[in-house]
Coordinates of N, CA and C and ligand atoms in Angstrom, one line a residue:
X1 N -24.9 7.2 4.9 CA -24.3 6.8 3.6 C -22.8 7.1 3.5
X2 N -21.9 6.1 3.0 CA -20.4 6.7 2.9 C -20.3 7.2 1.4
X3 N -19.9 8.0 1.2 CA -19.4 8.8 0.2 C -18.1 8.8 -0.6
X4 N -17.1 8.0 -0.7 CA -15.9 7.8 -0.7 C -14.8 6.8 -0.2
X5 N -14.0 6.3 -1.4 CA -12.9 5.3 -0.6 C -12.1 5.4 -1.1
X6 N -11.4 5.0 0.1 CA -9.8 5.3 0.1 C -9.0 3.8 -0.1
X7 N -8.3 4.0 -0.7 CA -7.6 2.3 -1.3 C -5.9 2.6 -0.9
X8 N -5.3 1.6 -0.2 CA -4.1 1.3 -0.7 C -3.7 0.6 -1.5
X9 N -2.4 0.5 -1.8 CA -2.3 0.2 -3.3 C -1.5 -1.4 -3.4
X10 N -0.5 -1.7 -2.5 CA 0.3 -3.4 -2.5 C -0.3 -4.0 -1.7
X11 N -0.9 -5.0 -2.2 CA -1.7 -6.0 -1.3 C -3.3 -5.7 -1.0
X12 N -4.2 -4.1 -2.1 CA -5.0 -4.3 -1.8 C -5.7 -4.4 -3.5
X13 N -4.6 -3.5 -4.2 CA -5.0 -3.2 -5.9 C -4.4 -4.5 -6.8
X14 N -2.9 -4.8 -6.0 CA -2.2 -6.0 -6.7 C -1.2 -6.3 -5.8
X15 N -0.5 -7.4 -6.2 CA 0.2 -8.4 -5.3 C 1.5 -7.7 -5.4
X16 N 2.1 -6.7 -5.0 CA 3.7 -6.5 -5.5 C 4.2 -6.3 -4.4
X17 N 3.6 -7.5 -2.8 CA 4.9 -7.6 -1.4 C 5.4 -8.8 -2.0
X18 N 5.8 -9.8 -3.1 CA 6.0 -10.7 -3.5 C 7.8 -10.2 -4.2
X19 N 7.4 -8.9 -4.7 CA 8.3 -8.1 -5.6 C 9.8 -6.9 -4.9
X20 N 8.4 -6.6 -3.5 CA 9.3 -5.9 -2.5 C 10.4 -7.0 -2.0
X21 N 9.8 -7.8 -1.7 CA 10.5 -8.9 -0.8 C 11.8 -9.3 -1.7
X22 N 11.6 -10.0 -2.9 CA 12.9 -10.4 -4.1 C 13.9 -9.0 -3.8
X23 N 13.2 -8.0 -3.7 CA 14.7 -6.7 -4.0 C 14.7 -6.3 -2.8
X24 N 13.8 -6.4 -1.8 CA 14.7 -6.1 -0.2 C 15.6 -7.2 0.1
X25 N 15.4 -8.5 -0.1 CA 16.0 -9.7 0.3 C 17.6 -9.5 -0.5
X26 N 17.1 -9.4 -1.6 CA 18.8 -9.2 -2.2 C 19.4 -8.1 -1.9
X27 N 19.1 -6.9 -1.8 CA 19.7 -5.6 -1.1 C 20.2 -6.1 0.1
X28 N 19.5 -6.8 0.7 CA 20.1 -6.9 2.5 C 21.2 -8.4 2.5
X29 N 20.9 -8.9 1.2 CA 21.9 -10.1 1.4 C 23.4 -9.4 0.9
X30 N 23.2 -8.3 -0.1 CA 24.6 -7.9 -0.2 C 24.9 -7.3 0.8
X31 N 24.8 -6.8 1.6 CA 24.7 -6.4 3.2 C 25.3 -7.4 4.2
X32 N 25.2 -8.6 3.8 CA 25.3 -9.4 4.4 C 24.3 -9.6 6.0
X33 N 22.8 -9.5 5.4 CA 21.6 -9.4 6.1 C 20.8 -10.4 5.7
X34 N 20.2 -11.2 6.6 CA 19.6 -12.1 6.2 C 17.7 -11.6 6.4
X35 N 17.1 -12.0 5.2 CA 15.5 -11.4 5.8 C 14.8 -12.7 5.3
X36 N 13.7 -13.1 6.0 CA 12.5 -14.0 5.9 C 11.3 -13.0 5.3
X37 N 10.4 -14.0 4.9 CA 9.3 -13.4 4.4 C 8.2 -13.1 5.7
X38 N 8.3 -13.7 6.9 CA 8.1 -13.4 8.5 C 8.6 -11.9 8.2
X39 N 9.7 -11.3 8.0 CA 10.2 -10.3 8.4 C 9.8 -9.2 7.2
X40 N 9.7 -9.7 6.0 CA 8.8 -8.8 5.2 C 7.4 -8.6 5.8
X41 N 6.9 -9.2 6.1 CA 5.3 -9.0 6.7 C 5.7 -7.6 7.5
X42 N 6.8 -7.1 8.6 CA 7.2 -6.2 8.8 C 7.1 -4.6 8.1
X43 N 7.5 -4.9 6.6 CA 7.9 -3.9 5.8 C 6.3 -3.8 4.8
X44 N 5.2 -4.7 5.0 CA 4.2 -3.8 4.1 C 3.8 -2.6 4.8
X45 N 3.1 -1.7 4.0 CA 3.0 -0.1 4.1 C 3.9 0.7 5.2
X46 N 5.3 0.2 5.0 CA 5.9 1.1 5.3 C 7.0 1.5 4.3
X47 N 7.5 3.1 4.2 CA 7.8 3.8 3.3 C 9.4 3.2 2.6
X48 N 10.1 3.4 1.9 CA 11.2 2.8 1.5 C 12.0 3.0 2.6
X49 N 12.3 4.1 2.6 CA 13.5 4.5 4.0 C 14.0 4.0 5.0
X50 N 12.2 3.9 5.5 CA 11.7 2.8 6.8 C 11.9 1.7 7.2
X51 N 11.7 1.4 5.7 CA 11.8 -0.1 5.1 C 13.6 -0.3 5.5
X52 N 14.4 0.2 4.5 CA 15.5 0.0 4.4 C 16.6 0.3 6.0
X53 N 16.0 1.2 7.0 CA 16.2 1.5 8.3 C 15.9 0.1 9.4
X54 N 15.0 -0.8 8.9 CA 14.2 -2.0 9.6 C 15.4 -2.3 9.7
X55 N 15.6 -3.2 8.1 CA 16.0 -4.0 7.8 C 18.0 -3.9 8.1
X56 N 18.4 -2.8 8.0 CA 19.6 -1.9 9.0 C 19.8 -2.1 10.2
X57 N 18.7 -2.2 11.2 CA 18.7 -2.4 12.2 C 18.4 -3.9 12.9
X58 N 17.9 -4.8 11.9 CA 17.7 -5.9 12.0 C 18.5 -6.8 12.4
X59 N 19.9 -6.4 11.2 CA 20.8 -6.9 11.0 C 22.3 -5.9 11.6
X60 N 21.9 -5.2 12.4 CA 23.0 -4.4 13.3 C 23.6 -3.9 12.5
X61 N 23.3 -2.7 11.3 CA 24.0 -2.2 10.6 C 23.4 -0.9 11.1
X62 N 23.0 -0.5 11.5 CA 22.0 0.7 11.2 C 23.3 2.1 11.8
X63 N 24.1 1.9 12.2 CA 25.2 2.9 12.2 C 26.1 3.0 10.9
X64 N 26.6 1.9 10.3 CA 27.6 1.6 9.6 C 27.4 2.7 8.0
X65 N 26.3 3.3 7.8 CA 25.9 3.8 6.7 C 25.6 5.2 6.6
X66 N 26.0 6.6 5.7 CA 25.7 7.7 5.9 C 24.7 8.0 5.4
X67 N 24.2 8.8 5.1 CA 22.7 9.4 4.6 C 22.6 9.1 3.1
X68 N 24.3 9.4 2.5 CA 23.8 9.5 1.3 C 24.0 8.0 0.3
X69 N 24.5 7.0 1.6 CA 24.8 5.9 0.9 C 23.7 5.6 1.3
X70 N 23.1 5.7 2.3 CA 21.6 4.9 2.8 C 20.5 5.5 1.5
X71 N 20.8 6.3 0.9 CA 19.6 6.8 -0.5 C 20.0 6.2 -1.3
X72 N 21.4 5.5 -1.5 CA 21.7 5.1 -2.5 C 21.4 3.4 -2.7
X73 N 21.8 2.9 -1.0 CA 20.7 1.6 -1.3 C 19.4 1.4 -1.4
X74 N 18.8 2.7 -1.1 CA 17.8 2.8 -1.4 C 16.8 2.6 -3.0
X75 N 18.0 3.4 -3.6 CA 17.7 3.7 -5.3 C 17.6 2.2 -5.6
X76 N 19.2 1.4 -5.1 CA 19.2 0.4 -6.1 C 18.3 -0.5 -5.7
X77 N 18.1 -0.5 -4.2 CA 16.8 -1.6 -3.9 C 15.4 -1.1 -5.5
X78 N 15.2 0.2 -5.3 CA 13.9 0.4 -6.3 C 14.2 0.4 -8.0
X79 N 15.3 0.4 -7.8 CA 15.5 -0.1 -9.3 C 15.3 -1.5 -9.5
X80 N 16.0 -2.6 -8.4 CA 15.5 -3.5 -9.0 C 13.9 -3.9 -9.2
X81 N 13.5 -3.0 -8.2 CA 11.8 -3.4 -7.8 C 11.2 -3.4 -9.0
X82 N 11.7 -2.3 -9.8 CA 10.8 -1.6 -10.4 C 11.4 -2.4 -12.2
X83 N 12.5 -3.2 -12.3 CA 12.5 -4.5 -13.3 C 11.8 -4.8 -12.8
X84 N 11.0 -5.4 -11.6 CA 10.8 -6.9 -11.4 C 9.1 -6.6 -12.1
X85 N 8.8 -5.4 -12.4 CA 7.2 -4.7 -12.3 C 7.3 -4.7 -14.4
X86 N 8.5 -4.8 -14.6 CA 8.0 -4.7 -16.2 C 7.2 -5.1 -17.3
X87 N 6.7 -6.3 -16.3 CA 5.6 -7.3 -17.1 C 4.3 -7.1 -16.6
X88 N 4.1 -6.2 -15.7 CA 2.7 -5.9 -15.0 C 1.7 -5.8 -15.5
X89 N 0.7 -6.4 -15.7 CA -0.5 -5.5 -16.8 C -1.9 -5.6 -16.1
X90 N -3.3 -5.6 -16.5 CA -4.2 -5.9 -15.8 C -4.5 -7.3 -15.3
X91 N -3.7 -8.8 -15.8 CA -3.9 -9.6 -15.5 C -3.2 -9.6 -13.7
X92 N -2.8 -8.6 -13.6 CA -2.2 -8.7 -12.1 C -2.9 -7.9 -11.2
X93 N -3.9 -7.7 -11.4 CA -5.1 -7.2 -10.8 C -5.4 -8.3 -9.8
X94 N -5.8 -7.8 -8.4 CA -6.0 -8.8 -7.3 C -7.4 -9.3 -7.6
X95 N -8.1 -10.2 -7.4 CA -9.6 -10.8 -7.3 C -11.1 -9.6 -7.2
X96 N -11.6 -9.2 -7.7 CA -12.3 -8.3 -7.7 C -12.3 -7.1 -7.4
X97 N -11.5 -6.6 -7.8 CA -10.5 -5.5 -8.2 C -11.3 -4.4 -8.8
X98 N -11.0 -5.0 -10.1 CA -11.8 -4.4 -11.3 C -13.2 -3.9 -11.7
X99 N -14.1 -4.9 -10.6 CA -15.6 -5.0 -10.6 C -15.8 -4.1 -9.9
X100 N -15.2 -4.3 -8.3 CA -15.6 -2.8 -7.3 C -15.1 -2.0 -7.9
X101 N -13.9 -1.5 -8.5 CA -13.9 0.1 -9.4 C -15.2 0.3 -9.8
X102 N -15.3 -0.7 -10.9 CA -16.0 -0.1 -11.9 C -17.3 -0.2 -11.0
X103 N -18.1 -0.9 -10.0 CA -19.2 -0.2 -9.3 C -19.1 1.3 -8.6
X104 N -18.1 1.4 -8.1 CA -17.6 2.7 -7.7 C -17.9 4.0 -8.0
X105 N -17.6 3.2 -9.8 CA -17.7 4.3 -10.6 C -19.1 4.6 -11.1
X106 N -20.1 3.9 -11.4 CA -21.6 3.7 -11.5 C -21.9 4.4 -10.3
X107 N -21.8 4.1 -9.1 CA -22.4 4.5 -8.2 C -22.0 6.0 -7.7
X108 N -20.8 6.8 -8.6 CA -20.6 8.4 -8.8 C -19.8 8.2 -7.2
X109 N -19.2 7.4 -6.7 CA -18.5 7.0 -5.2 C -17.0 7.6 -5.2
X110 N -16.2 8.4 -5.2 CA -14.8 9.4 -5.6 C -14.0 8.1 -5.3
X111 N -13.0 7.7 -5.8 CA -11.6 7.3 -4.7 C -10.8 7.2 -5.1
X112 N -9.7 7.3 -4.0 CA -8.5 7.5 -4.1 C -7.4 6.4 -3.4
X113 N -6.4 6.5 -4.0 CA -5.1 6.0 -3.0 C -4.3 6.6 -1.9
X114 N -4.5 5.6 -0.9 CA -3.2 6.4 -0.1 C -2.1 5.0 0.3
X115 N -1.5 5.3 -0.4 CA -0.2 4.4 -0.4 C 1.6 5.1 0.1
X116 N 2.0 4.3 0.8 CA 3.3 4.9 0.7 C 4.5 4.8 -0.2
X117 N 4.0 4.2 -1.7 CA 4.8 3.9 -2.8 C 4.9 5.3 -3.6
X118 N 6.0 5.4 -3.9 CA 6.2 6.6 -4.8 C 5.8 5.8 -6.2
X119 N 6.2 4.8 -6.4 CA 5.7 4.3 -7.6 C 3.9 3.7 -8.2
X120 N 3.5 4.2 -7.2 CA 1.6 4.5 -7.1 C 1.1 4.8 -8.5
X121 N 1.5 5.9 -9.0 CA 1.0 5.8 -10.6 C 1.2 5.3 -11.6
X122 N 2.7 4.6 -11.6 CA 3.1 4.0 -12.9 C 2.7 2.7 -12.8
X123 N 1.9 1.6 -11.5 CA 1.8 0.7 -11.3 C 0.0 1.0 -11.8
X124 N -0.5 2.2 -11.0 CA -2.1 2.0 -11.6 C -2.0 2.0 -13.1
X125 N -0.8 2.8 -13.2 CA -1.2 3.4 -15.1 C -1.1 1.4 -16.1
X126 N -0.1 0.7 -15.3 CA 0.1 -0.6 -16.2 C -0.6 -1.3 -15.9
X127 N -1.3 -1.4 -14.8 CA -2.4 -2.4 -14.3 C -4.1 -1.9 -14.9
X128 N -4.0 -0.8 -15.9 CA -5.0 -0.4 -16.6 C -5.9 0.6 -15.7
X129 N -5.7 1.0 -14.0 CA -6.8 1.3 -13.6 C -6.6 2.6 -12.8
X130 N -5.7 3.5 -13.5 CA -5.5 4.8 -12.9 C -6.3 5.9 -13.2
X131 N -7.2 6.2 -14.4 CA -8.4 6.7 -14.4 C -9.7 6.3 -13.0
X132 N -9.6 5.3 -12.5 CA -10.6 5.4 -11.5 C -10.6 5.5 -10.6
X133 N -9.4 6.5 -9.9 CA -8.9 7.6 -9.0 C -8.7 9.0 -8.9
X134 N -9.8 9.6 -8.3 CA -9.8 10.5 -8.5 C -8.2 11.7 -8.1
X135 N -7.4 11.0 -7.1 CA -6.5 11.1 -6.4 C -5.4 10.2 -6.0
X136 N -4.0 10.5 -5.9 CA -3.4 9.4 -5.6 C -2.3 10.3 -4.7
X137 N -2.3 10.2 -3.3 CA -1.4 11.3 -2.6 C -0.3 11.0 -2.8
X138 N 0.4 11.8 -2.6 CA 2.4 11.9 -2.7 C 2.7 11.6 -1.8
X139 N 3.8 10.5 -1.3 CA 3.8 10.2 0.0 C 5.1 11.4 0.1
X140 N 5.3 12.1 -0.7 CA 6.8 12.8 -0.3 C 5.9 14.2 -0.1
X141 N 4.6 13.9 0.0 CA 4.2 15.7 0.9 C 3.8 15.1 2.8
X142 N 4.1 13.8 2.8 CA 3.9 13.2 4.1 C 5.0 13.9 5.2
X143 N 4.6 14.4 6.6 CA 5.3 14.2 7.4 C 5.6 12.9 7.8
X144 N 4.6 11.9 7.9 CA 4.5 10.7 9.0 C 4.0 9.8 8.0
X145 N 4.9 8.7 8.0 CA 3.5 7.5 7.6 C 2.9 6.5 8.2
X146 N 2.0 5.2 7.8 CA 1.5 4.9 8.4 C 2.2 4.2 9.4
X147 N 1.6 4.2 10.7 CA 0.2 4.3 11.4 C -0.3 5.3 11.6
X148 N 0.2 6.5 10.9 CA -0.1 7.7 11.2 C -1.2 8.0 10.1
X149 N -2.3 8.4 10.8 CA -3.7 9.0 9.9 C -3.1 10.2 8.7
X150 N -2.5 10.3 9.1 CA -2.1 11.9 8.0 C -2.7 11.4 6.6
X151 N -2.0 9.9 5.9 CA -2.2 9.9 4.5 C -3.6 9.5 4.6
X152 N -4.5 9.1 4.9 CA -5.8 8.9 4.7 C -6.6 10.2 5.0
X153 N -6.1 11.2 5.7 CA -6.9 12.2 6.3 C -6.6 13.1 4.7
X154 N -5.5 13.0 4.1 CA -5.5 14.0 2.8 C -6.2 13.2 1.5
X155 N -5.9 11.6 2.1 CA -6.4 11.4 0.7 C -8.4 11.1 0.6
X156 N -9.0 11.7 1.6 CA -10.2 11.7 1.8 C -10.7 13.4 1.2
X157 N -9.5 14.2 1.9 CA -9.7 15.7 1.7 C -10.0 15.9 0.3
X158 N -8.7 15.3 -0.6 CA -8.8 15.4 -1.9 C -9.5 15.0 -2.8
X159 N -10.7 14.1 -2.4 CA -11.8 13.9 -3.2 C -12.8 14.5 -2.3
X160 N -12.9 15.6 -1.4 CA -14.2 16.3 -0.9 C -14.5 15.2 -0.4
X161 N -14.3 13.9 0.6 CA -15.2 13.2 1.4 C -14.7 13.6 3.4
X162 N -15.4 13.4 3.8 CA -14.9 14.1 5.4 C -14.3 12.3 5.9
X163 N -13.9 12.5 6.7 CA -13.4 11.0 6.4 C -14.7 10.3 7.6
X164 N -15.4 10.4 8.2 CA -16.2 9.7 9.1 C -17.4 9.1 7.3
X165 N -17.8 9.4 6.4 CA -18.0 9.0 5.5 C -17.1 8.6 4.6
X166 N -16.2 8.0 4.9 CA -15.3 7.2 4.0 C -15.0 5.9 4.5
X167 N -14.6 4.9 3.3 CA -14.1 3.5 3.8 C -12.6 3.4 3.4
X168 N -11.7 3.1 4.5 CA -10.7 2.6 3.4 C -10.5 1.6 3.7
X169 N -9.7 0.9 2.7 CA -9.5 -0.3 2.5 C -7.9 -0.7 2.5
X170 N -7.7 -1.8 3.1 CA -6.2 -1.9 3.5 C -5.8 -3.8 4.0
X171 N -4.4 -4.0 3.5 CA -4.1 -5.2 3.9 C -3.2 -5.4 4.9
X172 N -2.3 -4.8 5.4 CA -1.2 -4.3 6.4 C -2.1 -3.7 8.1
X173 N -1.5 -4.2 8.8 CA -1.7 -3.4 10.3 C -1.7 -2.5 10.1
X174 N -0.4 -1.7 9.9 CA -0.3 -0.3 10.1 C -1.4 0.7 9.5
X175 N -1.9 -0.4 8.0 CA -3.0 0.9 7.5 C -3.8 0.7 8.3
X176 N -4.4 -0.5 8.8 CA -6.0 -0.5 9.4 C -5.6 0.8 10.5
X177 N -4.5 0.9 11.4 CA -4.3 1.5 12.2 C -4.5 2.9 12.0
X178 N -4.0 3.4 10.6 CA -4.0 4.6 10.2 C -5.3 5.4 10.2
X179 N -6.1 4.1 9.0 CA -7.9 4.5 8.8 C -8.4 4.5 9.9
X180 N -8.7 3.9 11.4 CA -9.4 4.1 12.5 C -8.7 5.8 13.2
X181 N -7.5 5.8 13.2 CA -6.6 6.9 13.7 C -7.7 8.1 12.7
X182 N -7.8 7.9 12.0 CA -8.3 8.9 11.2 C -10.2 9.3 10.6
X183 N -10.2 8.2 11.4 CA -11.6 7.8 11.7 C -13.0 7.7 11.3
X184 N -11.7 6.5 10.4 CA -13.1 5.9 9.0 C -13.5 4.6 9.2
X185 N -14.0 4.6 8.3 CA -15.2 2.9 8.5 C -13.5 2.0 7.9
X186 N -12.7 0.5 8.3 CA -11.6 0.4 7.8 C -12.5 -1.3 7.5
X187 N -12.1 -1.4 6.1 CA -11.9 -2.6 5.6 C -10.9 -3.4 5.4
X188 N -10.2 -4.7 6.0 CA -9.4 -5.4 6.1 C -9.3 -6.3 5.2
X189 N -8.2 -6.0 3.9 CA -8.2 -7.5 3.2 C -7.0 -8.3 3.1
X190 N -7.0 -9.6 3.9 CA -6.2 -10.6 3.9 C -6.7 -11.6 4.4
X191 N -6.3 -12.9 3.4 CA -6.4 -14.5 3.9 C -5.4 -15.0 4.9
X192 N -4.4 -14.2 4.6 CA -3.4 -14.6 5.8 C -3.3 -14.0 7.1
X193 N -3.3 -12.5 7.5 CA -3.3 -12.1 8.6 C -4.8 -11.7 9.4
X194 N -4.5 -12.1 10.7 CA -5.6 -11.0 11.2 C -5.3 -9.9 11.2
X195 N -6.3 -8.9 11.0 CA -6.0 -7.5 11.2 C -7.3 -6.8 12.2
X196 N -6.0 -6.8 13.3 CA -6.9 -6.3 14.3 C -7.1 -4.7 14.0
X197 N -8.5 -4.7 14.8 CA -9.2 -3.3 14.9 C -10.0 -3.2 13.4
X198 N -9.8 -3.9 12.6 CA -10.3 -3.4 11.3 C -12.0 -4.1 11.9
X199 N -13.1 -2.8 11.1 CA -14.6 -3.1 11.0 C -15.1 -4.5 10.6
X200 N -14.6 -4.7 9.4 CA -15.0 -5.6 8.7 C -13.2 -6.4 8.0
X201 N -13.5 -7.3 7.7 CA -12.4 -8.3 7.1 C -12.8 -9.1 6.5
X202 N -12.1 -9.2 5.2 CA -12.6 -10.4 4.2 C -11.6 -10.7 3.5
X203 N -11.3 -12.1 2.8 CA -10.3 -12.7 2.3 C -9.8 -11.8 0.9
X204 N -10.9 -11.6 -0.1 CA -10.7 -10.7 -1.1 C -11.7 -10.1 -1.6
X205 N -11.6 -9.1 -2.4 CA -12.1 -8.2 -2.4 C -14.0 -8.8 -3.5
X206 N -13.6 -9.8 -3.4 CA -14.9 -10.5 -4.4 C -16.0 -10.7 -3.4
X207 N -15.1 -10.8 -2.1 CA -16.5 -11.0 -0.9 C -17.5 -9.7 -0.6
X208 N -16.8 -8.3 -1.4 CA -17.4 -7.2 -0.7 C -18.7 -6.8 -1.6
X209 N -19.7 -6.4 -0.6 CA -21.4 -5.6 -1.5 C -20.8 -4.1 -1.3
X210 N -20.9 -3.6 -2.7 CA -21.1 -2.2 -2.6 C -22.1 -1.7 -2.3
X211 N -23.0 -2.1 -2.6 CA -24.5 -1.2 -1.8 C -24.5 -1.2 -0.3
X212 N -24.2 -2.9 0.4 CA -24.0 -2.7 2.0 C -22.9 -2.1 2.2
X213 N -21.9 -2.2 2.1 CA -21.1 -1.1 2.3 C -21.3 0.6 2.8
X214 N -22.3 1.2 1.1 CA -22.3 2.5 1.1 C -23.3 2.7 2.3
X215 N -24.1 2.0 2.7 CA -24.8 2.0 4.1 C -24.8 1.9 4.9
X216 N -23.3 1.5 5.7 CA -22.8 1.0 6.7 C -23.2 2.6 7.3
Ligands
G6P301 C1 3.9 0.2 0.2 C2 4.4 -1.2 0.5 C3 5.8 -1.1 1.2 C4 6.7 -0.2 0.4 C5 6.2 1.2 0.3 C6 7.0 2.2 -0.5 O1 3.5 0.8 1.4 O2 3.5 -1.9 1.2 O3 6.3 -2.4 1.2 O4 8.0 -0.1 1.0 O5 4.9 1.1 -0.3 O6 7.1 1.8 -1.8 P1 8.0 2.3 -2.9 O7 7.5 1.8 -4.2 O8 8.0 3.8 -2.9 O9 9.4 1.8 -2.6
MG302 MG1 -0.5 -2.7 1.5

C-alpha cells in the first residue's frame, strides 16, 4: 500500500509555465536574448537562478553579469511573474485537481509539495488548496535541485512516508528523474511530452484511480 504523495506544483497543481515563460521571455529580450517556448520546456522545474543561468548561457551572456546584478534580474524576472499570478484563483486549478485532493484527504493519504518555486504557498493559498498539504519544502534549504532526489526525499520525510511507499507526481523530466532517483512509484502528467522513466503517465490528472494507485 502507498502511504503518501508527493506533488509538484507548475504544471501538476496549475498551469503557471505559461506565466514563467511571459517574464523569462521578456527579461531575456531586454538582454537582448531571444527564447522560444521549445526553450522554456528547458526551464520547467528548474530553480530561478538556473533558470536565469540557462537562459545567460543560451544567449552567450553568462560572463557579462556579477552576482549581484544576476539576483537582481532575477527579482525583476519574479516580480513580473508574480503580477502576472494576481488574478489566480481556484478556477486555475488543472483538471482534477481538486477531486484527487479531496480523495486524498478521505482516504487519511499525507501530501506534500516538492517544488522548486519559492512562491509555492502564496500560489496554493490563492488557488484555494493549501490546507491539503501537509508540507510544502523550502527550496532555499535545498543543496541540489531537481534531478536531484534531495527534494522529494525531504518532502516524503516530512509527512512520515519512507519514500518506497510514496507516489510523486510530476510534469517536467527532471522531476520524474528526481522521484525514481529517490525511489518512489513516479507519476507522469503531460499531453504534450513523453516522460521517460516515469511508472505510469497520463494526460491529466482526471485519468487517475486513487484506490489503484494506493495499491500499486
Ligand atoms: C518550478 C517551475 C520553474 C521555476 C521554478 C522556480 O520548478 O517549473 O519553471 O523556475 O519553479 O520558481 P520561482 O517561483 O521560485 O521563481
Ligand atoms: Mg512542474
Amino acid at each position: 500500500m502507498k502511504k503518501g504523495f508527493i506533488f509538484d506544483l507548475d504544471g501538476v497543481i496549475t498551469d503557471t509555465a505559461k506565466f514563467h515563460y511571459i517574464a523569462w521571455k521578456d527579461l531575456a529580450q531586454s538582454l537582448g536574448i531571444t527564447i522560444d517556448e521549445a526553450f522554456n520546456e528547458t526551464l520547467k522545474g528548474i530553480s530561478r537562478m538556473d533558470s536565469l543561468d540557462k537562459i545567460l548561457a543560451y544567449g552567450q551572456r553568462e560572463n557579462d553579469f556579477t552576482l549581484a546584478e544576476k539576483e537582481a534580474l532575477a527579482q525583476k524576472k519574479n516580480d513580473e511573474y508574480v503580477k502576472l499570478l494576481a488574478d489566480l484563483s481556484e478556477t486555475d486549478l488543472l483538471p482534477g485537481v481538486h477531486d484527487f485532493l479531496a480523495q486524498a484527504k478521505e482516504h487519511n493519504i499525507p501530501c506534500s509539495i516538492a517544488s522548486a518555486s519559492k512562491n509555492a504557498p502564496m500560489i496554493l493559498e490563492k488557488l484555494g488548496v493549501l490546507d491539503f498539504f501537509g508540507h510544502i519544502v523550502d527550496p532555499e534549504t535545498l543543496k541540489k535541485g531537481k534531478p536531484d532526489p534531495e527534494i522529494f526525499i525531504k518532502a516524503a520525510e516530512c509527512i512520515g512516508v519512507v519514500p518506497n511507499d510514496a507516489i510523486g507526481f510530476e510534469d517536467a523530466q527532471a522531476g520524474i528523474e528526481g522521484i525514481k532517483a529517490a525511489g518512489m512509484y513516479a507519476v507522469g502528467i503531460s499531453a504534450t511530452e513523453t516522460l521517460a522513466g516515469a511508472d505510469l503517465q497520463v494526460t491529466s490528472m482526471t485519468e487517475l484511480d486513487i484506490e489503484q494507485l494506493l495499491t500499486i
